[in-house]
Amino acid sequence: MKRFNALIEGMKLMGMHNIAQVTWKDVKLGEGFWGKWQQTNARSTVNAVYDRFFETGRINAMRLDWKEGMPNKPHIFWDSDVAKWMEGAAYILYYHEDDELRQKLEQIIDLIEAGQNEAGYFNSYFLTCEPDNIFQDRTAHELYTAGHLMEASIAHYYSTGSKRFLNVMTRFADYIEQAFKLNKTANYSAPGHQEIELALVRLWQATGEKRYLELSKHFVDVRGTDPHDRIFSVRNGTWPADPPLNSQLLYNDTYAQDDAPARELPAAAGHAVRAMYYYSSMADLARVYNDEELYQACLRLWDDATLRKMYVTGGVSGERFGEAIGASYILPNQDSYAETCASIGMAFFAQRLFSIHPDARYADIIERQMYNGALAGLSLDGSAFFYDNALKSAPAHNDFLKGVHDTRNLFPNYRRERVFECSCCPPNILRFIAAIGEYIYATEKDTLYISQYVQSNADIQLASGALHVAQTTNYPWTETVSIQVDAARMPDAVIALRMPGWCVNPSVSVNGAAVYDQHTLASGIELKHGYLYIPMSMIAGDTVELKFPMPVVELEANPLVAEAAGKVALMRGPVVYCLEAADNDFNLFDMIVLRDPQYRQDLRDVNGVPVVMLQGQAAVRSRGNWEQTLYRMGSSKYEKVAFTAVPYFAWANREAGDMSVWLQKESNLFGE
Ligand SMILES: [Zn+2]
C-alpha cells in the first residue's frame, strides 16, 4: 500500500483528477432501498447462486478429480462464475456473520490452494481436461477466469484481513507475467475475453506490487497490435472457414475489440461485456499513467456507447448476434440483448471516468444501471435472474420460437432463470449489490463527493481529517434526502452534491435556508458539471436537505431510434417504468397514452416488496368485430382505459404476460 500511495503522490496530475471512491467497507447501508436489497442478497441470492453452482458441478470441478464418463464435465469459464460468487460472499461476510457461508467460501479457497499447480496456474477445466494446452487457445477464457479469481481474492483480503487467497492469486499473476510478458510462452498476446486488465489494477492497489499494474498496461497496449491474435482466426471482412451460428460473422476482430489498438478504437463495438471491462481498465490506466491519449479514447467510447447505443434502461447491447453493442440507434425492444453483466460493466466504466473528471453524467449512468439495467437482472426475492433484459416481451412469440428452434431462444426470456449454462450474470449482480456502497461517496483532497442518494452511514477520510456522514432517505421512492455531516470539524472542506440529470428543478437548503433553488445559487456555492459545491463552513447546523421533485415524466428517444418512434417511456425519478399484463387487462401494444394522462402514483407491494406504481389514462381500440378480419380500412372506435405501470426492475415477478417499456403516445403534432 505504501508504494501504491507513493506512486499516486508522485503522479503529475495535468488536468486529470484522482478521485478515490470511499470503499464498500466504509459505508454501512441502513434500512433503505439498497440496505434491503443487500439483506435479500445476503439471505437469498448468495445461497441461491451457490446451490445452483453446486448442483451443476461448478464447485466440485475445482477438486480437479473429474474423469471421462462422469457427469458435469468442467467448462473453461466455470471458475469465473464461482469466483464472482466468492467475491460477493466475501463482501457479504464483512457485514453479516454467517458461519455456513464462511465455511463454503474457505473450502473453495482450500480447493484452489490445493489445486494450483507448481507454476502457479489454476483453471479447473484445463488442469483436469487439457493440462497440456494451458494458454494455447485465445478463445478459452483462461485470463478472464484468472481475473475474476484475482478480484475474489482481493475482496477476501479486504473482508477478512487474511492474505491466504491473495497470495495464491499473486502466484498466479506472477505466472501470467512470465507466460505473456517475460518468457512469452503463451500462444497469444492479449486476452480473448478482457477482465484481467482491470483485475490487475486492483491487485496492484491491494498489494502495492507495481508489476501487476505494468502487466495490466502490457495487456492493454498489446491488444489490437498482434496480427496473430484473432478470435477464431476471422479477420474483419473475411468469411470464416467454419462459420459459427448461422454463418453470422460474429467472431471478427471487432467482436473482441482487436480491430485497433486501444488508443485508436474508433467506436464502442463488439461483445458488450468484453468492451465494458476493457474500457474500464483503459480508464484506470489513463488515470494512473496520466495518459491523455488513452483518456481521449475512453471519452470517445463513452460518448458513443451512451449517446447512440444504450437503451433507456441503461442496457448496452442491442445486437443479439455476438452479444454485441451493435449499430448506432439500432435498439430493438423485443430481441434486445442488454446483458445484466454489460450494465454492471458500464457502471464500472462510469465510476472510473468519474475518478478522472467529476461530472454528474457518469453518476447519472451508474444510477440508471443501479435502478434499471442491472437491477432488472434479479428477481424481487433474490433467487432468479435474467441474462438478457428485454424492453418488450410477448410470451406467445417466445413460446412459438422455442418450438421451432432447438438452440438457445432467439428472444430474451420472459421469466427469470435460476441458473444458465453461461451463468456469468447471477454472481455478477450478487457482487454488484454487495459492494453497492462503493458508488455513493468519493473524495479528493478536502472535497467530499456524494454521487448517489442512499440511506447510509460512512466514515470518510479527507486530507485534513476524518468525518462522519449520514444520509436519511427513502430514495428513489421519496423526493427528499437529508444529509448529516459534522461540518464544523472541517471548515476548510467542501461537500459536492450531485444534481441528478433527470431532475428538472432540484433544490438544496442548508440549516433551513435555500442555497440552490429554481436554478439560482446562493453566494459561495458553485455548480460545476452537475455537482453543487458547498463549503463546509456554510453548514454550521450539520444538515443539508435536498429535494428532487419526482413527477412522472414521458421520455422520448432520438428520432433515429426507430423502435421508439412515436412512443414514450415513463420515468419517475431515476426509475424507468413498464406496463405488464398482470396490471392491465387490455392489449398493451395497441394502447395509446392520452395527451393528458392525469398521472397518479402510489406505493404498493409487488411480491412483498414496496414499489411506487404509476397510474394514467390511455385509449385502446374496441375489440369487437375483428374475429374474421386481419386488415381493414381504419374506422376503429377507441375506448378509454386506466393503466398501471410498474418499475422496470420489478417486471416478471408475477404471472407471465406481455410487457412493454415504450408506449404509443397520442400525438400533439403542432402543439395546438
Ligand atoms: Zn452475464
XYZ file of C-alpha atoms in Angstrom, residues 40-347:
308
model
C -32.047 -10.027 0.186
C -28.596 -10.592 -1.293
C -27.231 -11.978 1.983
C -30.311 -14.004 2.822
C -31.316 -15.323 -0.577
C -29.119 -14.571 -3.596
C -25.804 -15.748 -2.191
C -27.318 -19.129 -1.297
C -29.378 -19.432 -4.476
C -26.307 -18.899 -6.666
C -24.140 -21.250 -4.591
C -26.737 -24.027 -4.633
C -27.113 -23.873 -8.416
C -23.335 -23.815 -8.873
C -23.014 -26.803 -6.572
C -25.750 -28.746 -8.372
C -24.248 -28.069 -11.794
C -20.799 -29.260 -10.701
C -19.053 -25.893 -10.771
C -17.841 -26.128 -7.167
C -16.724 -29.749 -7.281
C -14.921 -29.172 -10.583
C -12.324 -27.357 -8.501
C -11.409 -30.671 -6.854
C -9.759 -31.490 -10.196
C -10.876 -35.119 -9.982
C -13.335 -35.225 -12.873
C -12.826 -38.210 -15.201
C -14.225 -39.023 -18.633
C -17.641 -40.642 -18.244
C -18.548 -38.719 -15.086
C -21.396 -36.165 -15.176
C -20.793 -32.399 -15.134
C -17.679 -32.121 -17.256
C -15.852 -28.932 -16.217
C -16.100 -25.962 -18.543
C -13.417 -23.418 -19.440
C -15.122 -20.497 -17.678
C -16.828 -22.192 -14.740
C -14.218 -20.871 -12.312
C -15.147 -17.316 -13.259
C -18.747 -17.938 -12.175
C -17.575 -19.338 -8.848
C -15.047 -16.509 -8.454
C -17.735 -13.841 -8.747
C -19.790 -15.724 -6.179
C -16.725 -15.781 -3.893
C -16.232 -12.049 -4.346
C -19.859 -11.351 -3.448
C -19.735 -13.742 -0.486
C -16.597 -12.029 0.838
C -18.317 -8.617 0.800
C -21.405 -10.029 2.482
C -19.404 -11.721 5.239
C -17.897 -8.413 6.288
C -21.318 -7.238 7.456
C -23.233 -10.470 8.090
C -21.881 -13.192 10.331
C -22.785 -16.462 8.620
C -20.642 -19.445 9.613
C -22.015 -21.712 6.945
C -21.308 -19.171 4.220
C -17.820 -18.534 5.569
C -17.129 -22.260 5.550
C -18.281 -22.606 1.954
C -16.037 -19.741 0.885
C -12.985 -21.011 2.768
C -13.484 -24.534 1.429
C -13.380 -23.276 -2.147
C -10.187 -21.379 -1.336
C -8.798 -24.672 0.056
C -9.556 -26.340 -3.279
C -7.879 -23.598 -5.298
C -4.865 -23.535 -2.994
C -4.504 -27.316 -3.206
C -5.141 -27.433 -6.941
C -2.842 -24.627 -8.062
C -0.002 -26.220 -9.999
C 3.708 -25.764 -9.368
C 3.895 -22.864 -11.776
C 1.048 -21.008 -10.061
C -1.656 -21.750 -12.636
C -5.256 -22.601 -11.809
C -8.204 -23.406 -14.054
C -10.356 -26.392 -13.198
C -11.088 -27.223 -16.839
C -7.535 -27.105 -18.149
C -5.910 -28.794 -15.156
C -8.478 -31.595 -15.409
C -9.163 -31.964 -19.114
C -6.356 -30.353 -21.123
C -3.289 -29.905 -18.903
C -1.012 -29.708 -21.949
C -2.909 -26.848 -23.535
C -2.517 -24.106 -20.967
C -2.556 -20.648 -22.591
C -2.699 -22.131 -26.094
C -6.226 -21.167 -27.165
C -7.078 -17.487 -27.064
C -10.813 -18.207 -27.001
C -10.554 -20.324 -23.844
C -11.259 -17.581 -21.279
C -8.290 -18.540 -19.055
C -7.219 -14.946 -18.380
C -10.825 -13.831 -17.913
C -11.245 -16.553 -15.321
C -7.922 -15.661 -13.699
C -9.002 -12.021 -13.452
C -12.207 -12.911 -11.640
C -10.300 -15.166 -9.242
C -7.939 -12.265 -8.522
C -10.866 -9.957 -7.799
C -12.312 -12.589 -5.457
C -9.005 -12.883 -3.614
C -8.812 -9.097 -3.208
C -12.353 -8.998 -1.796
C -11.455 -11.836 0.576
C -8.344 -9.977 1.726
C -10.212 -6.706 2.326
C -13.051 -8.526 4.068
C -11.028 -10.819 6.344
C -7.543 -9.310 6.516
C -6.137 -12.732 5.587
C -3.683 -12.893 2.702
C -4.123 -16.634 2.202
C -6.170 -16.427 -1.008
C -4.464 -13.230 -2.149
C -1.082 -14.968 -2.026
C -2.419 -17.849 -4.118
C -3.561 -15.383 -6.734
C -0.380 -13.300 -6.772
C 1.467 -16.539 -7.591
C -0.965 -16.974 -10.488
C -0.405 -13.373 -11.577
C 3.362 -13.929 -11.454
C 2.996 -16.969 -13.691
C 0.850 -14.999 -16.133
C 3.522 -12.302 -16.221
C 6.068 -14.986 -17.127
C 3.888 -16.592 -19.774
C 2.697 -13.414 -21.503
C 5.314 -10.755 -20.873
C 8.688 -12.111 -19.800
C 9.104 -15.531 -21.449
C 6.160 -15.287 -23.833
C 5.418 -18.996 -23.722
C 1.720 -18.352 -24.281
C 0.357 -18.855 -27.761
C -1.252 -15.426 -27.974
C -0.613 -11.896 -26.726
C -3.811 -10.352 -25.385
C -6.682 -12.000 -23.506
C -9.539 -13.300 -25.669
C -12.090 -12.052 -23.134
C -10.940 -8.967 -21.246
C -11.290 -8.740 -17.484
C -7.832 -9.439 -16.131
C -6.726 -5.918 -17.110
C -8.959 -4.260 -14.515
C -8.312 -7.071 -12.011
C -4.551 -6.492 -12.235
C -5.011 -2.803 -11.441
C -6.962 -3.840 -8.360
C -4.278 -6.391 -7.494
C -1.679 -3.631 -7.645
C -3.842 -1.476 -5.376
C -4.233 -4.336 -2.879
C -0.596 -5.441 -2.832
C 1.394 -2.362 -3.847
C 3.246 -4.542 -6.368
C 3.728 -2.348 -9.402
C 4.452 -5.289 -11.736
C 0.732 -6.068 -11.726
C -0.125 -2.559 -12.850
C 2.513 -2.835 -15.566
C 1.150 -6.205 -16.658
C -2.297 -4.653 -16.996
C -0.809 -1.898 -19.129
C 1.038 -4.513 -21.171
C -2.213 -6.323 -21.978
C -3.957 -3.087 -22.959
C -1.001 -1.873 -25.027
C -0.576 -5.123 -26.944
C -4.240 -5.604 -27.824
C -5.026 -4.886 -31.450
C -1.350 -4.937 -32.457
C -0.587 -8.660 -32.854
C -1.839 -9.978 -36.210
C -1.693 -13.483 -34.736
C -4.283 -12.549 -32.087
C -7.645 -13.393 -33.541
C -10.807 -14.924 -32.201
C -11.482 -17.983 -34.385
C -8.930 -16.528 -36.838
C -11.524 -14.355 -38.522
C -10.360 -11.037 -39.884
C -12.866 -8.270 -40.403
C -14.489 -8.684 -43.787
C -13.322 -12.245 -44.413
C -15.500 -15.296 -44.321
C -14.621 -17.794 -41.594
C -13.701 -21.328 -42.589
C -16.209 -22.726 -40.130
C -18.906 -20.093 -39.779
C -20.375 -20.124 -36.299
C -24.061 -19.582 -35.594
C -25.868 -19.490 -38.912
C -22.920 -18.032 -40.778
C -23.079 -14.753 -38.945
C -19.714 -13.066 -38.875
C -19.763 -12.850 -35.132
C -16.231 -13.520 -34.169
C -14.359 -10.944 -36.207
C -11.750 -8.503 -34.959
C -14.349 -6.055 -33.713
C -16.028 -8.754 -31.638
C -13.171 -8.757 -29.119
C -12.027 -5.153 -29.648
C -9.000 -6.348 -31.655
C -9.736 -4.067 -34.604
C -7.404 -1.299 -33.422
C -5.018 -0.547 -30.568
C -6.814 0.827 -27.507
C -5.872 4.442 -28.145
C -7.214 4.288 -31.701
C -10.502 2.456 -31.157
C -12.978 4.435 -33.247
C -16.277 3.409 -31.677
C -17.893 1.384 -28.923
C -18.296 -2.001 -30.569
C -18.125 -5.740 -30.255
C -19.064 -8.049 -27.414
C -20.559 -5.700 -24.838
C -19.198 -7.233 -21.643
C -15.674 -7.532 -23.042
C -15.938 -3.922 -24.173
C -17.080 -2.552 -20.819
C -14.427 -4.423 -18.826
C -11.767 -3.363 -21.309
C -12.810 0.293 -21.364
C -12.861 0.242 -17.544
C -9.246 -0.877 -17.426
C -8.319 1.714 -20.061
C -9.791 4.423 -17.825
C -7.886 3.042 -14.823
C -4.622 3.160 -16.745
C -5.330 6.576 -18.259
C -5.690 7.954 -14.734
C -2.748 6.186 -13.153
C -0.323 6.872 -16.025
C -1.799 10.271 -16.814
C -2.198 9.004 -20.384
C -4.120 11.683 -22.256
C -4.405 9.697 -25.482
C -5.908 6.732 -23.667
C -8.247 9.064 -21.799
C -9.437 10.647 -25.042
C -10.141 7.153 -26.404
C -12.188 6.414 -23.275
C -14.228 9.588 -23.739
C -14.846 8.735 -27.400
C -16.022 5.237 -26.478
C -18.126 6.534 -23.596
C -19.904 9.086 -25.773
C -20.539 6.545 -28.500
C -21.864 3.938 -26.070
C -24.095 6.279 -24.060
C -25.277 8.735 -26.725
C -26.085 6.298 -29.539
C -26.057 2.690 -28.347
C -27.711 2.483 -24.938
C -31.271 1.584 -24.025
C -33.337 3.923 -21.869
C -32.900 1.315 -19.124
C -29.110 1.524 -19.442
C -28.863 -1.768 -21.360
C -25.781 -1.704 -23.580
C -26.020 -4.460 -26.134
C -28.630 -4.107 -28.834
C -27.273 -6.855 -31.063
C -28.003 -10.476 -30.195
C -25.508 -11.818 -32.717
C -22.177 -11.715 -30.965
C -23.774 -10.287 -27.792
C -22.584 -7.049 -29.300
C -23.061 -3.342 -28.809
C -24.365 -3.057 -32.368
C -25.005 -0.144 -34.704
C -25.893 3.407 -33.703
C -29.561 3.867 -32.762
C -30.444 0.234 -33.551
C -32.036 -0.696 -30.258
C -34.603 -3.441 -30.782
C -37.023 -3.824 -27.897
C -38.149 -7.426 -28.107
C -34.991 -9.075 -29.370
C -32.691 -6.835 -27.391
C -29.661 -8.239 -25.675
C -28.910 -5.829 -22.822
C -26.977 -8.346 -20.741
C -27.021 -7.769 -17.000
C -23.206 -8.066 -16.945
C -22.888 -5.324 -19.574
C -24.920 -2.912 -17.441
C -22.703 -3.688 -14.463
C -19.630 -3.248 -16.680
C -20.874 0.157 -17.783
C -21.190 1.180 -14.128
